[in-house]
Amino acid sequence: MTAEDTDITLRVENLKAFYTSKAGLVRGVNNISFVVRKGESVGLFGESGAGKTSVAMAILGLFENMSRYYSSTAANEENKRLWKLKDEAKKKGLTSEDIGEELPGVEGHIWFKGEDLLTLEEKEFRKIRGNEITYVPQGSTKSLNPYSTFEEQTAEVLRAHDEDNELTDWHVMKRVLQSLDLVELGDVDIRKDMKPSQFSVGEDQRVLIAMALIPNPALLIADEPTTAVDMAIQLRILEAIQIIRKDTDLSLLMISNNQGTISQTCDKVAVMTAGMIVEFGTTATIMNSPGHPFTRAFIMSNPTMEIIRKMKEKGLRIRGIPGKPPDLSQPIIGCPFCERCEYVEEECKTKVPEFREVEEGHFVMCRRFEELPEW
Ligand SMILES: Nc1ncnc2c1ncn2[C@@H]1O[C@H](COP(=O)(O)OP(=O)(O)OP(=O)(O)O)[C@@H](O)[C@H]1O
Ligand SMILES: [Mg+2]
C-alpha cells in the first residue's frame, strides 16, 4: 500500500477464484483487479454466471470453504488431487504460477485497510466479516429467521461483534431503531417487534440492508438487492441505499445485472463476463457510451427506456446476446466475448486483449475499440 491509497477502502488485485466440478476446474473469477474508494459505490455489472457472486464470496473469505464443500459432494479423484496440491502449495507459500499448474480456490490480493485479506486466518477474518465488511446476499429474503423479531435479529448482529460487552441495551436499541429508520421502514417502534412473516419481500430486503448497516461497516456488498420485488419497491430500496450513502462514507460494492439498479446507485462500474472485467468506467460512461462489444450487447439485450428510445432512432432491434457464454471449465485463450462478437478478428481468439485506458478513467479490454462504430 502506498500513501495515495489512504482513500481506498478495497483494492482487489489479480483475483482468481476457481471452483472444482465434475468437468474439472471452473474459472469463476479469472484475474480481475479493481478499486473501491472511501464513500464510493462501484457496480459489478454482468450477465448471469459472469462471476459476480464469486467475487463477493472471495472478498468475504468464504469462497474457498464453499468451493471445497461443493467439491466434497462431487467426490472426484482429480478434484481431490487438485485441492491437495493447493494445500501443499499454500503451505509453502507458492502460487499456481510458481508450480506451473492451475489451482482451485482463491489467489491474488484483496487489500482492505492495509491488510491482504487472503493472508488472514479464519479467526481474524471473523472480526472483519459481518462487521467491517457486511453483505446482503443474493435471494436474501430466506436469510431472515421467520420466528424471531427484527429487533432480536438486528440486535444479535450488533452483539455478535461486541466482544468486550461494551454495548448497553439502550445503545443496542438506539442503533436498531436508527438503522430501521435509515432504510425508511416507517413506524419503527412498532415494526421492530414484528417477525419477517408479517412483512413483504421488499420490506424484508430493506431490513437486511438495515442489518448490514448496523455494525457501521466500511464496505457493504449488496448482491442483487432488488430481484424478486416489483418496480415501486425496487425504487424504494434503491432510494434507501442512496440516502445511507449521503450520510456516511460507506463504500458500496453493488452487484447486479440490472442497468437501472446500477445507474441509480453506482459511481463507477466494472462490467463482467466469463469471470473477467472487460470494461471499467464511470456509470455515465458505461451506460451512455459503452466501449466493449459485450457491454453494448448486454445493455441492448435488457434496455432501459432511454436506451430503447436511442435504439429506435438508430433503427436497432432489442435482442438477446447471440450464442452462449464460454464454458468456464476450459481455459479462456482469447477475448472472453470473441465467440459472440460481431467485430471478431482472428487475433481476438488467440490472445487475451490488453485491458487499456482509452480515455481518462475508462478502461476497455478490446483490441478493436478505436474501429468500432460510434455508439
Ligand atoms: N459450486 C460451484 N461449482 C462449480 N461451478 C460453480 C459453482 N458455483 C458457481 N459456479 C460457476 O461459476 C461461475 C460464476 O458464478 P457466479 O455465481 O459467481 O455468477 P454470477 O455472476 O453471480 O451469476 P448470477 O447473476 O446468476 O447470480 C458460473 O459459471 C457458475 O456456473
Ligand atoms: Mg450471483
Coordinates of C-alpha atoms and ligand atoms in Angstrom, one line a residue:
M1 CA 0.0 0.0 0.0
T2 CA 1.3 3.5 -0.8
A3 CA 0.4 6.9 0.7
E4 CA -2.0 7.6 -2.1
D5 CA -4.0 4.5 -1.1
T6 CA -5.3 6.1 2.1
D7 CA -8.7 6.9 0.4
I8 CA -9.0 3.4 -0.9
T9 CA -11.3 1.0 1.0
L10 CA -10.8 -2.1 -1.1
R11 CA -8.2 -3.0 -3.7
V12 CA -8.7 -6.3 -5.5
E13 CA -5.6 -7.3 -7.4
N14 CA -5.3 -10.2 -9.9
L15 CA -8.0 -12.1 -8.1
K16 CA -8.7 -15.6 -9.3
A17 CA -11.4 -17.8 -7.7
F18 CA -11.7 -21.3 -9.2
Y19 CA -14.2 -24.0 -8.3
T20 CA -13.8 -27.7 -8.9
S21 CA -16.6 -29.6 -10.7
K22 CA -17.2 -32.9 -12.5
A23 CA -15.7 -31.2 -15.6
G24 CA -12.6 -30.1 -13.7
L25 CA -11.7 -26.5 -12.7
V26 CA -14.3 -23.8 -13.2
R27 CA -12.7 -20.4 -13.6
G28 CA -15.4 -18.4 -11.8
V29 CA -13.2 -15.3 -11.3
N30 CA -10.3 -15.1 -13.7
N31 CA -7.7 -12.5 -12.9
I32 CA -9.6 -9.3 -12.1
S33 CA -8.5 -6.1 -10.5
F34 CA -10.5 -3.1 -9.3
V35 CA -10.6 -0.5 -6.5
V36 CA -13.4 0.9 -4.3
R37 CA -12.6 4.2 -2.8
K38 CA -13.9 5.6 0.5
G39 CA -17.6 6.7 0.1
E40 CA -17.6 5.4 -3.5
S41 CA -20.1 2.9 -5.0
V42 CA -18.8 0.5 -7.6
G43 CA -21.0 -1.8 -9.5
L44 CA -20.2 -5.3 -10.7
F45 CA -22.4 -5.5 -13.7
G46 CA -22.7 -8.5 -15.9
E47 CA -24.7 -11.5 -17.2
S48 CA -25.7 -14.5 -15.2
G49 CA -22.7 -16.7 -14.5
A50 CA -20.2 -13.9 -15.0
G51 CA -18.7 -14.5 -11.6
K52 CA -20.1 -11.6 -9.6
T53 CA -21.2 -13.5 -6.5
S54 CA -17.9 -15.5 -6.6
V55 CA -16.1 -12.1 -6.3
A56 CA -18.2 -11.3 -3.2
M57 CA -17.6 -14.7 -1.7
A58 CA -13.8 -14.2 -2.2
I59 CA -13.9 -10.8 -0.5
L60 CA -15.9 -12.2 2.4
G61 CA -13.3 -15.1 2.8
L62 CA -16.0 -17.7 2.1
F63 CA -15.1 -18.8 -1.4
E64 CA -12.6 -21.5 -0.6
N65 CA -14.6 -23.3 2.1
M66 CA -17.7 -23.0 -0.1
S67 CA -16.0 -24.4 -3.2
R68 CA -14.3 -27.2 -1.1
Y69 CA -17.7 -28.1 0.2
Y70 CA -19.2 -28.4 -3.2
S71 CA -16.2 -30.4 -4.4
S72 CA -16.5 -32.8 -1.5
T73 CA -20.1 -33.6 -2.6
A74 CA -18.8 -34.3 -6.1
A75 CA -16.0 -36.6 -4.7
N76 CA -13.9 -36.9 -7.8
E77 CA -10.3 -38.2 -7.6
E78 CA -8.9 -35.4 -9.9
N79 CA -10.6 -32.8 -7.7
K80 CA -9.2 -34.3 -4.5
R81 CA -5.7 -34.2 -6.1
L82 CA -6.2 -30.5 -7.1
W83 CA -7.2 -29.5 -3.6
K84 CA -4.3 -31.4 -2.1
L85 CA -2.0 -29.7 -4.5
K86 CA -3.5 -26.4 -3.5
D87 CA -3.0 -27.1 0.3
E88 CA 0.7 -28.1 -0.3
A89 CA 1.3 -25.0 -2.4
K90 CA -0.3 -22.7 0.2
K91 CA 1.8 -24.2 3.0
K92 CA 4.9 -23.5 1.0
G93 CA 3.7 -20.0 0.0
L94 CA 3.6 -21.0 -3.7
T95 CA 1.2 -19.8 -6.3
S96 CA -0.2 -21.7 -9.3
E97 CA 2.3 -19.8 -11.5
D98 CA 5.1 -21.0 -9.3
I99 CA 4.1 -24.6 -9.7
G100 CA 3.0 -24.3 -13.3
E101 CA -0.5 -25.7 -12.8
E102 CA -3.8 -24.0 -12.3
L103 CA -5.2 -24.5 -8.8
P104 CA -8.7 -24.4 -7.2
G105 CA -9.6 -21.8 -4.6
V106 CA -8.6 -18.1 -4.4
E107 CA -5.4 -16.4 -5.5
G108 CA -4.2 -12.8 -5.8
H109 CA -4.6 -10.0 -3.3
I110 CA -7.6 -8.3 -1.6
W111 CA -6.3 -5.3 0.3
F112 CA -8.6 -3.9 3.0
K113 CA -7.3 -1.3 5.5
G114 CA -3.7 -2.1 4.7
E115 CA -4.1 -5.9 5.1
D116 CA -4.3 -8.6 2.5
L117 CA -7.5 -10.4 3.5
L118 CA -6.3 -13.5 1.7
T119 CA -3.5 -13.9 4.2
L120 CA -5.8 -13.8 7.3
E121 CA -6.7 -16.8 9.5
E122 CA -10.4 -17.5 9.8
K123 CA -10.3 -16.2 13.4
E124 CA -9.1 -12.8 12.2
F125 CA -11.4 -12.8 9.3
R126 CA -14.4 -13.1 11.7
K127 CA -13.6 -9.7 13.1
I128 CA -14.0 -8.2 9.7
R129 CA -16.8 -10.2 8.1
G130 CA -20.2 -9.1 9.2
N131 CA -18.6 -6.2 11.0
E132 CA -16.2 -4.0 8.8
I133 CA -17.4 -5.7 5.6
T134 CA -21.1 -6.7 5.5
Y135 CA -23.1 -8.5 2.9
V136 CA -26.7 -8.5 1.7
P137 CA -26.8 -11.9 0.0
Q138 CA -28.5 -12.7 -3.3
G139 CA -32.0 -14.1 -2.9
S140 CA -31.7 -13.0 0.6
T141 CA -35.2 -13.0 2.0
K142 CA -34.6 -16.6 3.1
S143 CA -31.7 -15.3 5.3
L144 CA -34.0 -13.9 7.9
N145 CA -35.2 -16.1 10.8
P146 CA -39.0 -16.2 10.4
Y147 CA -39.5 -16.8 14.2
S148 CA -37.7 -14.0 15.8
T149 CA -38.5 -10.3 15.7
F150 CA -36.5 -7.8 13.7
E151 CA -35.3 -6.2 16.9
E152 CA -33.9 -9.5 18.2
Q153 CA -32.3 -10.3 14.8
T154 CA -30.7 -6.9 14.3
A155 CA -29.5 -6.8 18.0
E156 CA -27.9 -10.1 17.5
V157 CA -25.8 -8.7 14.7
L158 CA -24.5 -6.0 17.0
R159 CA -23.9 -8.2 20.0
A160 CA -22.0 -10.7 17.9
H161 CA -19.2 -8.3 17.4
D162 CA -19.3 -6.7 20.8
E163 CA -16.6 -8.9 22.3
D164 CA -15.9 -6.7 25.4
N165 CA -19.6 -6.4 26.2
E166 CA -19.4 -2.6 25.9
L167 CA -22.9 -2.1 24.4
T168 CA -25.8 -1.4 26.8
D169 CA -29.3 -2.4 26.0
W170 CA -30.1 1.2 25.4
H171 CA -27.3 1.6 22.8
V172 CA -28.4 -1.6 21.0
M173 CA -32.0 -0.4 20.8
K174 CA -30.9 3.0 19.6
R175 CA -28.8 1.5 16.8
V176 CA -31.6 -0.9 15.8
L177 CA -34.1 2.0 15.6
Q178 CA -31.7 4.2 13.7
S179 CA -30.9 1.6 11.1
L180 CA -34.5 0.7 10.5
D181 CA -35.2 4.4 10.2
L182 CA -32.4 4.8 7.7
V183 CA -34.0 2.3 5.2
E184 CA -37.2 4.2 5.8
L185 CA -39.3 1.5 7.3
G186 CA -42.0 3.7 8.8
D187 CA -43.3 3.2 12.4
V188 CA -40.0 1.7 13.5
D189 CA -41.2 1.4 17.1
I190 CA -43.9 -1.0 16.1
R191 CA -42.0 -2.7 13.4
K192 CA -39.1 -3.7 15.5
D193 CA -41.4 -6.1 17.3
M194 CA -42.7 -7.8 14.1
K195 CA -41.5 -11.0 12.5
P196 CA -40.4 -11.4 8.9
S197 CA -43.6 -13.3 8.1
Q198 CA -45.5 -10.1 8.8
F199 CA -43.5 -8.2 6.2
S200 CA -43.5 -8.0 2.4
V201 CA -40.5 -9.3 0.4
G202 CA -39.4 -5.7 -0.3
E203 CA -39.6 -4.8 3.4
D204 CA -37.5 -7.9 4.3
Q205 CA -34.9 -6.8 1.8
R206 CA -34.7 -3.4 3.4
V207 CA -34.4 -4.9 6.9
L208 CA -31.5 -7.0 5.6
I209 CA -29.9 -3.8 4.3
A210 CA -30.5 -2.2 7.7
M211 CA -28.9 -5.2 9.4
A212 CA -25.9 -5.0 7.2
L213 CA -25.5 -1.3 8.2
I214 CA -25.8 -1.7 11.9
P215 CA -22.1 -2.5 12.6
N216 CA -21.2 0.7 10.7
P217 CA -19.2 -1.2 8.1
A218 CA -16.5 0.4 5.9
L219 CA -17.8 -1.7 3.0
L220 CA -21.2 -3.1 2.2
I221 CA -21.6 -5.7 -0.6
A222 CA -25.1 -5.9 -1.9
D223 CA -25.8 -8.8 -4.2
E224 CA -28.8 -8.2 -6.5
P225 CA -30.7 -6.4 -3.7
T226 CA -33.8 -5.7 -5.9
T227 CA -34.6 -9.1 -7.5
A228 CA -38.0 -10.6 -6.7
V229 CA -39.6 -7.2 -5.9
D230 CA -41.8 -5.0 -8.0
M231 CA -40.7 -1.7 -9.6
A232 CA -42.1 0.5 -6.9
I233 CA -40.4 -1.4 -4.1
Q234 CA -37.2 -1.6 -6.2
L235 CA -37.2 2.2 -6.3
R236 CA -37.7 2.5 -2.6
I237 CA -34.8 0.1 -1.8
L238 CA -32.5 2.0 -4.2
E239 CA -33.6 5.3 -2.6
A240 CA -32.8 3.9 0.8
I241 CA -29.3 2.9 -0.4
Q242 CA -28.8 6.4 -1.8
I243 CA -29.9 8.1 1.5
I244 CA -27.5 5.9 3.5
R245 CA -24.6 6.8 1.2
K246 CA -25.2 10.5 1.6
D247 CA -24.9 10.4 5.3
T248 CA -21.9 8.2 5.7
D249 CA -18.5 7.5 4.0
L250 CA -19.6 3.9 3.4
S251 CA -18.2 2.2 0.4
L252 CA -20.5 0.1 -1.6
L253 CA -20.0 -2.8 -4.0
M254 CA -23.2 -3.2 -5.8
I255 CA -23.7 -6.5 -7.7
S256 CA -26.4 -6.6 -10.4
N257 CA -27.3 -7.5 -13.9
N258 CA -29.9 -4.7 -13.9
Q259 CA -29.0 -1.4 -15.6
G260 CA -31.5 0.6 -13.6
T261 CA -30.1 -0.6 -10.2
I262 CA -26.5 0.1 -11.3
S263 CA -27.4 3.5 -12.8
Q264 CA -29.2 4.6 -9.7
T265 CA -26.7 3.5 -7.1
C266 CA -23.2 3.4 -8.6
D267 CA -20.5 6.0 -9.3
K268 CA -18.4 3.5 -11.3
V269 CA -19.0 0.2 -13.0
A270 CA -16.9 -2.9 -13.7
V271 CA -18.5 -4.9 -16.5
M272 CA -18.1 -8.7 -16.1
T273 CA -18.4 -11.6 -18.4
A274 CA -16.8 -15.1 -18.1
G275 CA -15.0 -14.3 -14.9
M276 CA -13.3 -11.2 -16.3
I277 CA -13.7 -7.5 -16.2
V278 CA -13.9 -6.3 -19.8
E279 CA -14.7 -2.7 -19.2
F280 CA -14.5 -0.2 -16.3
G281 CA -15.5 3.5 -16.1
T282 CA -17.9 6.0 -14.6
T283 CA -21.6 4.9 -14.6
A284 CA -22.3 7.7 -17.1
T285 CA -19.6 6.4 -19.5
I286 CA -20.6 2.8 -19.2
M287 CA -24.3 3.4 -19.7
N288 CA -24.2 6.2 -22.2
S289 CA -21.1 5.4 -24.3
P290 CA -20.0 1.8 -23.6
G291 CA -16.9 0.8 -25.4
H292 CA -16.7 -3.0 -25.2
P293 CA -18.9 -5.0 -27.6
F294 CA -20.0 -7.1 -24.7
T295 CA -21.2 -4.1 -22.7
R296 CA -23.0 -2.8 -25.8
A297 CA -24.7 -6.1 -26.4
F298 CA -25.6 -6.6 -22.8
I299 CA -27.1 -3.2 -22.4
M300 CA -29.1 -3.7 -25.6
S301 CA -30.4 -7.1 -24.5
N302 CA -32.1 -5.6 -21.5
P303 CA -32.5 -1.9 -22.3
T304 CA -33.8 0.9 -20.2
M305 CA -36.5 3.2 -21.6
E306 CA -33.8 5.7 -22.6
I307 CA -31.8 3.1 -24.5
I308 CA -35.0 1.9 -26.2
R309 CA -35.5 5.4 -27.5
K310 CA -32.0 5.6 -28.7
M311 CA -32.2 2.2 -30.4
K312 CA -35.4 3.2 -32.2
E313 CA -33.7 6.4 -33.5
K314 CA -30.9 4.2 -34.9
G315 CA -33.3 1.5 -36.2
L316 CA -31.9 -1.2 -33.9
R317 CA -33.9 -4.1 -32.6
I318 CA -33.9 -5.3 -29.0
R319 CA -32.4 -8.8 -28.9
G320 CA -30.6 -11.1 -26.6
I321 CA -26.9 -11.7 -26.9
P322 CA -26.5 -14.4 -29.5
G323 CA -24.7 -17.6 -28.6
K324 CA -23.7 -18.9 -25.2
P325 CA -21.2 -17.6 -22.7
P326 CA -17.9 -19.5 -22.8
D327 CA -17.5 -22.8 -20.9
L328 CA -15.5 -21.8 -17.8
S329 CA -14.2 -25.4 -17.4
Q330 CA -12.0 -24.6 -20.4
P331 CA -9.2 -22.0 -20.2
I332 CA -10.1 -18.8 -22.0
I333 CA -7.4 -18.2 -24.6
G334 CA -8.6 -15.0 -26.3
C335 CA -11.2 -12.4 -25.6
P336 CA -13.9 -13.8 -23.4
F337 CA -16.5 -12.4 -25.8
C338 CA -14.9 -13.4 -29.1
E339 CA -17.3 -16.3 -29.9
R340 CA -20.3 -14.0 -29.6
C341 CA -18.8 -10.7 -31.0
E342 CA -19.8 -9.3 -34.4
Y343 CA -16.5 -7.5 -34.7
V344 CA -14.2 -10.5 -34.0
E345 CA -10.9 -10.9 -35.8
E346 CA -8.5 -13.9 -35.7
E347 CA -6.2 -12.3 -33.1
C348 CA -9.2 -11.8 -30.8
K349 CA -9.4 -15.6 -30.5
T350 CA -5.8 -16.3 -29.7
K351 CA -4.7 -13.5 -27.3
V352 CA -6.4 -12.0 -24.3
P353 CA -6.7 -8.4 -25.2
E354 CA -4.9 -5.8 -23.1
F355 CA -7.2 -4.0 -20.6
R356 CA -6.3 -0.5 -21.6
E357 CA -7.2 3.1 -20.7
V358 CA -8.9 4.5 -23.8
E359 CA -9.7 7.9 -22.1
E360 CA -9.1 9.0 -18.6
G361 CA -10.6 6.6 -16.1
H362 CA -12.2 4.5 -18.9
F363 CA -10.7 1.0 -19.5
V364 CA -11.7 -1.4 -22.2
M365 CA -10.5 -4.9 -23.0
C366 CA -10.9 -4.7 -26.8
R367 CA -8.2 -4.6 -29.5
R368 CA -10.6 -3.0 -31.9
F369 CA -12.1 -0.3 -29.7
E370 CA -11.0 2.5 -32.0
E371 CA -12.6 0.9 -35.1
L372 CA -16.0 0.1 -33.5
P373 CA -19.0 2.1 -34.8
E374 CA -19.9 5.1 -32.7
W375 CA -22.5 4.2 -30.0
Ligands
LIG1 N1 -20.2 -24.5 -6.6 C1 -19.9 -24.4 -7.9 N2 -19.2 -25.3 -8.5 C2 -18.8 -25.1 -9.8 N3 -19.1 -24.0 -10.5 C3 -19.8 -23.0 -9.9 C4 -20.2 -23.1 -8.6 N4 -20.9 -22.0 -8.2 C5 -20.8 -21.2 -9.3 N5 -20.2 -21.8 -10.3 C6 -19.9 -21.3 -11.7 O1 -19.1 -20.2 -11.6 C7 -19.5 -19.2 -12.5 C8 -19.7 -17.9 -11.8 O2 -20.8 -18.0 -10.9 P1 -21.4 -16.8 -10.0 O3 -22.5 -17.3 -9.2 O4 -20.3 -16.1 -9.4 O5 -22.1 -15.9 -11.2 P2 -23.0 -14.5 -11.0 O6 -22.4 -13.5 -11.9 O7 -23.2 -14.2 -9.6 O8 -24.3 -15.0 -11.7 P3 -25.9 -14.6 -11.3 O9 -26.1 -13.2 -12.0 O10 -26.7 -15.7 -12.0 O11 -26.0 -14.6 -9.9 C9 -20.7 -19.7 -13.2 O12 -20.3 -20.2 -14.4 C10 -21.2 -20.8 -12.3 O13 -21.8 -21.8 -13.1
MG2 MG -24.8 -14.1 -8.4

